[in-house]
Each structure stands twice: as structure tokens, then as C-alpha cells.
PDB file of C-alpha atoms in Angstrom:
ATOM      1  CA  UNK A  23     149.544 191.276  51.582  1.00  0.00           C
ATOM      2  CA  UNK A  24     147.635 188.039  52.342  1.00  0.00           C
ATOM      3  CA  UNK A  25     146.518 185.792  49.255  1.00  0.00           C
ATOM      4  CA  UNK A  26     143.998 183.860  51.548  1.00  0.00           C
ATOM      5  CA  UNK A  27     140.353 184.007  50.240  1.00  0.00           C
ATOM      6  CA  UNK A  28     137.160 182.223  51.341  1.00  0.00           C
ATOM      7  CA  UNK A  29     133.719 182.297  50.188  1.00  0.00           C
ATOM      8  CA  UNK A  30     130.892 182.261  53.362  1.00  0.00           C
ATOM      9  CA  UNK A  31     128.038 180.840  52.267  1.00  0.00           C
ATOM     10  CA  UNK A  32     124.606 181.216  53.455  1.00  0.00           C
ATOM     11  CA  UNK A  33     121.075 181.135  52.638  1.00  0.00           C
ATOM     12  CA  UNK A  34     117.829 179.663  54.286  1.00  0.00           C
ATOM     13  CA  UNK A  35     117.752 175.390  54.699  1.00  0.00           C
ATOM     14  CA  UNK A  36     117.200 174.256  51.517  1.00  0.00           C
ATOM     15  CA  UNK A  37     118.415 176.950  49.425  1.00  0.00           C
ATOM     16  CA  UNK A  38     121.133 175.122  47.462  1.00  0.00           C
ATOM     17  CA  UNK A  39     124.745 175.642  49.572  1.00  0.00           C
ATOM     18  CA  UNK A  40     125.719 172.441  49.241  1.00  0.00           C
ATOM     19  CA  UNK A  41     124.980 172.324  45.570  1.00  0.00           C
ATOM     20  CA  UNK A  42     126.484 175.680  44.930  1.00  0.00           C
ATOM     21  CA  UNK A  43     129.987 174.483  46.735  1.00  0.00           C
ATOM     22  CA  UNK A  44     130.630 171.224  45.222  1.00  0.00           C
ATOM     23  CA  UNK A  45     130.215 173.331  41.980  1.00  0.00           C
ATOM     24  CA  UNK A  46     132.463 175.967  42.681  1.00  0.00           C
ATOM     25  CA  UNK A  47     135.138 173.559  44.366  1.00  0.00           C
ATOM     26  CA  UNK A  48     134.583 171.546  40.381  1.00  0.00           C
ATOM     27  CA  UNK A  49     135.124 175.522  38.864  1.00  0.00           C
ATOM     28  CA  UNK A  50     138.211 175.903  41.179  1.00  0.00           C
ATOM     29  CA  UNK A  51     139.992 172.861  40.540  1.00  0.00           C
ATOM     30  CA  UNK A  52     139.361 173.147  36.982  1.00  0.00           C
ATOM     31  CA  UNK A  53     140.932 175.891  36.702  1.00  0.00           C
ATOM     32  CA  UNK A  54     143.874 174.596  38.830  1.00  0.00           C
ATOM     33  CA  UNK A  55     143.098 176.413  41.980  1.00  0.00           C
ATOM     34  CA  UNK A  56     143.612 174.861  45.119  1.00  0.00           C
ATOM     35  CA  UNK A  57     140.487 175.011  47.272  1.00  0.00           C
ATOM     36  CA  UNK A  58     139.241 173.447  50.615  1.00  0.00           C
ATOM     37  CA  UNK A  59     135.557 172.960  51.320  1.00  0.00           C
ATOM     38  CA  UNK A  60     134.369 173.552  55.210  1.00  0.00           C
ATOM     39  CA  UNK A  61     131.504 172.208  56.951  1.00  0.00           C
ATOM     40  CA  UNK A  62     130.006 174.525  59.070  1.00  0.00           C
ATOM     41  CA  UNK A  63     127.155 172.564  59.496  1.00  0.00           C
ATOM     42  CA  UNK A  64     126.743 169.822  62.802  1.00  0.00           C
ATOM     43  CA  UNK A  65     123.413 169.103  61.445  1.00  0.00           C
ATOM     44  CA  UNK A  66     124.520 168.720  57.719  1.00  0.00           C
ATOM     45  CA  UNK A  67     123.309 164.915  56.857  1.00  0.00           C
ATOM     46  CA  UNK A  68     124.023 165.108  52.854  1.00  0.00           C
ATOM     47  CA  UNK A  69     127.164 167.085  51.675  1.00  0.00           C
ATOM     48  CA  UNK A  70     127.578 167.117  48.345  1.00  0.00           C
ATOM     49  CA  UNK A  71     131.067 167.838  48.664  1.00  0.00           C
ATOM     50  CA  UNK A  72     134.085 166.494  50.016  1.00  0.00           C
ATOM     51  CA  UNK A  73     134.938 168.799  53.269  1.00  0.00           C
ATOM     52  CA  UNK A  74     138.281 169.304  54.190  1.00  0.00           C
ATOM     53  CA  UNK A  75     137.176 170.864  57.312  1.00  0.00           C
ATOM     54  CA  UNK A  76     133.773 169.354  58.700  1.00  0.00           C
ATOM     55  CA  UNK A  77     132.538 170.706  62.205  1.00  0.00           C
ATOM     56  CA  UNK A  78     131.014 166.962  62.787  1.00  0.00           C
ATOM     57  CA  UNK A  79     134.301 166.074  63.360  1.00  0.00           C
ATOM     58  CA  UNK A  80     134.634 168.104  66.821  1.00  0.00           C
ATOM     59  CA  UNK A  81     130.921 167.666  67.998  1.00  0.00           C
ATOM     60  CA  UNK A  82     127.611 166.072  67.252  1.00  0.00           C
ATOM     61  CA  UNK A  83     124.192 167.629  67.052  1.00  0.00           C
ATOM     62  CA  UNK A  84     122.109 165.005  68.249  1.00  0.00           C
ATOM     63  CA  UNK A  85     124.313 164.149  70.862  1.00  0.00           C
ATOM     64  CA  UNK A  86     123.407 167.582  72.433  1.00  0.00           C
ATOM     65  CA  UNK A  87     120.051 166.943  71.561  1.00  0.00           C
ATOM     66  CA  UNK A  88     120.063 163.912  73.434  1.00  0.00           C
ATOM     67  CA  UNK A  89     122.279 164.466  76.202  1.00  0.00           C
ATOM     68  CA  UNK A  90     120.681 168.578  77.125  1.00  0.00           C
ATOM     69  CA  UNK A  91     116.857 167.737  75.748  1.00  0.00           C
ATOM     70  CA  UNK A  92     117.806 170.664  73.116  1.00  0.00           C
ATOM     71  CA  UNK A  93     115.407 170.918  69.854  1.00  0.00           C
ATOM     72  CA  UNK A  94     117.255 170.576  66.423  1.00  0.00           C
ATOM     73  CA  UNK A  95     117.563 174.918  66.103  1.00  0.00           C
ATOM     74  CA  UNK A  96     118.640 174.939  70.067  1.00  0.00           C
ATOM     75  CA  UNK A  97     121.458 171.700  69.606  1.00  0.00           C
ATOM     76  CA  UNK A  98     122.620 173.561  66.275  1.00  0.00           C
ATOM     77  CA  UNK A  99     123.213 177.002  68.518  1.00  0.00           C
ATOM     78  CA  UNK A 100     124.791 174.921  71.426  1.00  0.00           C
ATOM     79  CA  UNK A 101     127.845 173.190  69.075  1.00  0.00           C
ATOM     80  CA  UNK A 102     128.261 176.386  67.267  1.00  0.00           C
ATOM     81  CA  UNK A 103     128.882 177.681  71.006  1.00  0.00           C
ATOM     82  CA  UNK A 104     131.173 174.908  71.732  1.00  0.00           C
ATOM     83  CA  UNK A 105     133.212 175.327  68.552  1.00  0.00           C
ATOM     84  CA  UNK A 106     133.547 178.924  69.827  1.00  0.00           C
ATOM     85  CA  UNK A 107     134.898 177.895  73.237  1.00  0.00           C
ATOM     86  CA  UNK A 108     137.079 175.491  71.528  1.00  0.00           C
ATOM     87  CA  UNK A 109     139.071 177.651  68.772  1.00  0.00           C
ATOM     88  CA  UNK A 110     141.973 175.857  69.154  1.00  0.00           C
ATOM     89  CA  UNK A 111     139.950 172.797  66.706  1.00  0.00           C
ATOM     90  CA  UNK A 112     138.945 175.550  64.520  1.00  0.00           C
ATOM     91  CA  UNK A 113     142.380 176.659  64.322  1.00  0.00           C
ATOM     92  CA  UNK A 114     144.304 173.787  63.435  1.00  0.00           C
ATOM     93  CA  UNK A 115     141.096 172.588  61.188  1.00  0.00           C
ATOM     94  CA  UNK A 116     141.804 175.561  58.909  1.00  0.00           C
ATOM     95  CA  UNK A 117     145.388 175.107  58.964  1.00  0.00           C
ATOM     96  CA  UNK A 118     147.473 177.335  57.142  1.00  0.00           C
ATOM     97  CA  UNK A 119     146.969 177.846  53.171  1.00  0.00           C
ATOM     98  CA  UNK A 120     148.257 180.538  51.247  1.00  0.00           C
ATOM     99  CA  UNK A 121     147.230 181.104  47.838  1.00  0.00           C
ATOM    100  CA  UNK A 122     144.695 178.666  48.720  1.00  0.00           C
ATOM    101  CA  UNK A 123     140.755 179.211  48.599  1.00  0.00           C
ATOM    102  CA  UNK A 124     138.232 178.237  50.924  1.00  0.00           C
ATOM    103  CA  UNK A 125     134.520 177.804  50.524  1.00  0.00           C
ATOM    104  CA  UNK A 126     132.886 177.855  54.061  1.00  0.00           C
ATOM    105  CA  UNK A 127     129.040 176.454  54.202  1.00  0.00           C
ATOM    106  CA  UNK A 128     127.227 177.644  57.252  1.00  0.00           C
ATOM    107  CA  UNK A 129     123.940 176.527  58.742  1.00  0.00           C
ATOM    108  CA  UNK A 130     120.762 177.512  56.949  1.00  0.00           C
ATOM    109  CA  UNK A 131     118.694 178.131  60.529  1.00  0.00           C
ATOM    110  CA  UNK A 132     117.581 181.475  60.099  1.00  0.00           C
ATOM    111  CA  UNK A 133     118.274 182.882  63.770  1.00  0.00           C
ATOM    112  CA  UNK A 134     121.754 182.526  63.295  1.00  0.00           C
ATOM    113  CA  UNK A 135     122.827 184.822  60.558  1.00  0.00           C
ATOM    114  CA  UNK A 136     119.398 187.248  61.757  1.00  0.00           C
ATOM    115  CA  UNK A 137     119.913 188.003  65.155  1.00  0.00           C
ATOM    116  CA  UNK A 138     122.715 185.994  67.265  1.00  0.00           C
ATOM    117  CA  UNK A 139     126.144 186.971  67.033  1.00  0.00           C
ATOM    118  CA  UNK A 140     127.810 183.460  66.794  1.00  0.00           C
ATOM    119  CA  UNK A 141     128.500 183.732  63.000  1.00  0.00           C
ATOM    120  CA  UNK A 142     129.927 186.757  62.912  1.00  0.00           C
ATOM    121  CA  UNK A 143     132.082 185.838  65.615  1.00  0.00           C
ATOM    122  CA  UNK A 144     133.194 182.487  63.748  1.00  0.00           C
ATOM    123  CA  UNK A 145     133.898 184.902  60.827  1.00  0.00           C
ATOM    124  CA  UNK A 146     136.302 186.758  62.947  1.00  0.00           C
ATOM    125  CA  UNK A 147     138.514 183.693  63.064  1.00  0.00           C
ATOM    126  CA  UNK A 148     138.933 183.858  59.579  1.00  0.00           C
ATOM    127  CA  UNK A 149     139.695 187.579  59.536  1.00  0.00           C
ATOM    128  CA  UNK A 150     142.558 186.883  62.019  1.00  0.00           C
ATOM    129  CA  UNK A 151     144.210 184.464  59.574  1.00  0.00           C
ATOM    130  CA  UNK A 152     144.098 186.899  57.426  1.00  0.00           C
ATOM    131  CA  UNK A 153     140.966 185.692  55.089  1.00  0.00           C
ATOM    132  CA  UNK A 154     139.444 188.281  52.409  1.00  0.00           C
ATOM    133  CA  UNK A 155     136.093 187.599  52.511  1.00  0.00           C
ATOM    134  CA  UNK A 156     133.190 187.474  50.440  1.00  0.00           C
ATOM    135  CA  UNK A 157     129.302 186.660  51.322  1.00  0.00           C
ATOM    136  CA  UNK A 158     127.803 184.495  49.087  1.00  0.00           C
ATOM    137  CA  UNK A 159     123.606 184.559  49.854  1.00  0.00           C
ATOM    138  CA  UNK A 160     121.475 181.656  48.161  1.00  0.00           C
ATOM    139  CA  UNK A 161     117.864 182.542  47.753  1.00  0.00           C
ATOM    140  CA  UNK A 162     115.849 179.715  46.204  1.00  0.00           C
ATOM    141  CA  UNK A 163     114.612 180.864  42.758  1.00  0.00           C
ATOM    142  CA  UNK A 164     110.961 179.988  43.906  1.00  0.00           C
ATOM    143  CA  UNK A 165     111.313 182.952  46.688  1.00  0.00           C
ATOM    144  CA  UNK A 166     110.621 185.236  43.402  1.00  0.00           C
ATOM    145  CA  UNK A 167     107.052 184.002  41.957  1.00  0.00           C
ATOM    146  CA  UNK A 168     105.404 184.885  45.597  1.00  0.00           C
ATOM    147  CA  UNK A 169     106.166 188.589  46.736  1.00  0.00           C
ATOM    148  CA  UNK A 170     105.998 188.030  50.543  1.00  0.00           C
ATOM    149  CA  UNK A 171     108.588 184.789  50.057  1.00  0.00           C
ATOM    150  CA  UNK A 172     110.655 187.358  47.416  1.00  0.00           C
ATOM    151  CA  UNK A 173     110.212 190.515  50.979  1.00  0.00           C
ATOM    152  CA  UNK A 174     111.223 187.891  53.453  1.00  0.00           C
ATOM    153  CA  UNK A 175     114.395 186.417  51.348  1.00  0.00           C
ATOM    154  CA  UNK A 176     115.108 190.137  50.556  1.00  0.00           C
ATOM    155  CA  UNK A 177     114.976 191.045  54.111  1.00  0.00           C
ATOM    156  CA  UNK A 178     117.020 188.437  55.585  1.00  0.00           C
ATOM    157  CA  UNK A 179     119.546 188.516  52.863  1.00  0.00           C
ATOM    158  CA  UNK A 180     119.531 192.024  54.098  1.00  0.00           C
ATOM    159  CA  UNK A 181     119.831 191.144  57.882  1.00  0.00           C
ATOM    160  CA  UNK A 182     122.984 189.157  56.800  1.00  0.00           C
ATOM    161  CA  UNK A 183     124.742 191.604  55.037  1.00  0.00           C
ATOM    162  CA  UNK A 184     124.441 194.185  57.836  1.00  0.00           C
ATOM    163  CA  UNK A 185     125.207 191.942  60.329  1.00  0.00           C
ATOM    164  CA  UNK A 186     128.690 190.530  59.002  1.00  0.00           C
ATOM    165  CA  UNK A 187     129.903 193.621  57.239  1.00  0.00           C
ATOM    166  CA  UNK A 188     131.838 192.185  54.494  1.00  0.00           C
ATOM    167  CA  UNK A 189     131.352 192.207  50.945  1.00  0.00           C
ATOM    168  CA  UNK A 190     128.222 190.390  50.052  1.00  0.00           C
ATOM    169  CA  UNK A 191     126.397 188.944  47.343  1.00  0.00           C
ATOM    170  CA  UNK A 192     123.220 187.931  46.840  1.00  0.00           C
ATOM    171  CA  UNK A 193     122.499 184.230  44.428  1.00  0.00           C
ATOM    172  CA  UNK A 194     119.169 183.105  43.204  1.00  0.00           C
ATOM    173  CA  UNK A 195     119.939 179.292  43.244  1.00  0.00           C
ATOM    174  CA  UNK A 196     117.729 176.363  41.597  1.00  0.00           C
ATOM    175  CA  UNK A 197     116.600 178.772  38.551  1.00  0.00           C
ATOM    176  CA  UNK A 198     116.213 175.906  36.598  1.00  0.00           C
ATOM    177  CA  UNK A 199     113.445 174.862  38.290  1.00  0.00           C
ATOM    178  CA  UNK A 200     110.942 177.662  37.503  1.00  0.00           C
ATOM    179  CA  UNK A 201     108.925 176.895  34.321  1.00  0.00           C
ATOM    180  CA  UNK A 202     109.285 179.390  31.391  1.00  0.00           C
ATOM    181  CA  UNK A 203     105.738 181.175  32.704  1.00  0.00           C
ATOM    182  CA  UNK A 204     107.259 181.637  35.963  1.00  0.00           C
ATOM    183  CA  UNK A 205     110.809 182.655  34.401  1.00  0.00           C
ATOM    184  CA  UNK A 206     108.992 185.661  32.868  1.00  0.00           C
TER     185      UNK A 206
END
């Protein structure tokens, strides 16, 4: 039976990933838990974590911007592609760690967990290490005092869970922003 576990996180930009991993990572380790942070993200600028895995590391965003005239959502989809050609890099990135636990951050660009099937396909490569996984979903806390923000969030949160057909759970993150009106 494999003892490999990893959290995939995801949520629209902004939502709070980063946030939510370096705390988690603090929860893990105080409890004496080994766990490894990935980056996911080529266009990630501010981790709030240390990554043991970071996708910069095998290709850069604006470079494809640059060098193919790609927008940001366009460069984003092209190094996801290239990681996917290149699996050997993802491979050896996520080494081997049993008993080990692994909290993977993914883009926020909405496209990618809504309709294209690169993510699923990057979960795959965690499923063939033999990875239990779990779908972590961040909705910003804010999504819930408009009702068309709360239907959209709902509805990709949704699109997500269909799409990657593992166990999934939905967050509100950044709760302690709302003021106590808005909390009721």
C-alpha cells in the first residue's frame, strides 16, 4: 500500500494558495511530518513558502512571453505544455518520498483547471508514483457577500472537481477579512 500523499491546491489568482501552504507545511512540521512544498506556478513572483520543487526552475514565463509574443494566460499554458513534454524534470523533481507529504500549488488562471486538460494530466504523474490525492479549492471569503461572485466560485470549484476526479474539498480562505456585518 503506498504511504505517499499530496495536497493539489487550487483556487482563482488571489485566493490565498500560497498563504494556505506555508501554513500547512508550519502544521506538518509541527507535528513532525515530513512535507515538501511544489511550485506549480512559472508565473508565481511571491511564494510564501520554501518550494522543494519549483517549476521556475525548468522554464520561465516571460521568457516565452518574450521569445513567442505569448500574453501572461497564453506563456503560463505554453510552460505547463513544456513541463508535460519534459516529464523526465518532473520526475526526478518529485523524487521519491515515502511516508512523506506533498503540498502541490497550481496556477490560479481559471482556463486551466475549467476547460484544458493540462492539469489533470500533470495530476496523472502523481497518480503513477503512487500519490493519494486530495483537492484542496480556495475561494476568497469575499466571493460570499455578492451572490453572482459566491455562483461563479461555486461553479468553478465545481468545474474542478469534475474535471480531476479525486477527492475534493472546497476552503473559504481570508475569512478574517470580512467585517462582523458581512460575517453574518
Amino acid at each position: 500500500m503506498s504511504t505517499r500523499f499530496a495536497q493539489i491546491v487550487l483556487g482563482p489568482a488571489g485566493s490565498g494558495k500560497s498563504t494556505y501552504i506555508k501554513a500547512m507545511a508550519e502544521h506538518y512540521r509541527s507535528i513532525h511530518r515530513v512535507v515538501h512544498c511544489v511550485n506549480m506556478d512559472p508565473a508565481a513572483t511571491n511564494l510564501q513558502y520554501d518550494a522543494a520543487v519549483d517549476i521556475r526552475e525548468a522554464i520561465d514565463v516571460r521568457e516565452a512571453m518574450n521569445r513567442f509574443g505569448f500574453g501572461p494566460n497564453g506563456a503560463l499554458v505554453f510552460c505547463l505544455e513544456e513541463v508535460m513534454r519534459d516529464m523526465e524534470w518532473l520526475d526526478d523533481a518529485i523524487g521519491e518520498h515515502d511516508y512523506d507529504y506533498l503540498l502541490v500549488d497550481f496556477p490560479g488562471q481559471i482556463e486551466l483547471f475549467s476547460h484544458l486538460d493540462i492539469l489533470p494530466r500533470l495530476l496523472k504523474v502523481f497518480e503513477q508514483k503512487g500519490y493519494h490525492l486530495c483537492g484542496v479549492f480556495l475561494l476568497d471569503s469575499q466571493f460570499m457577500i455578492d451572490p453572482s461572485k459566491f455562483l461563479s466560485g461555486a461553479l468553478v470549484a465545481l468545474s474542478a472537481m469534475t474535471m480531476f476526479g479525486i477527492p475534493h474539498i472546497n476552503l473559504l480562505s481570508k475569512g478574517d477579512l470580512l467585517t462582523e456585518e458581512q460575517k453574518d
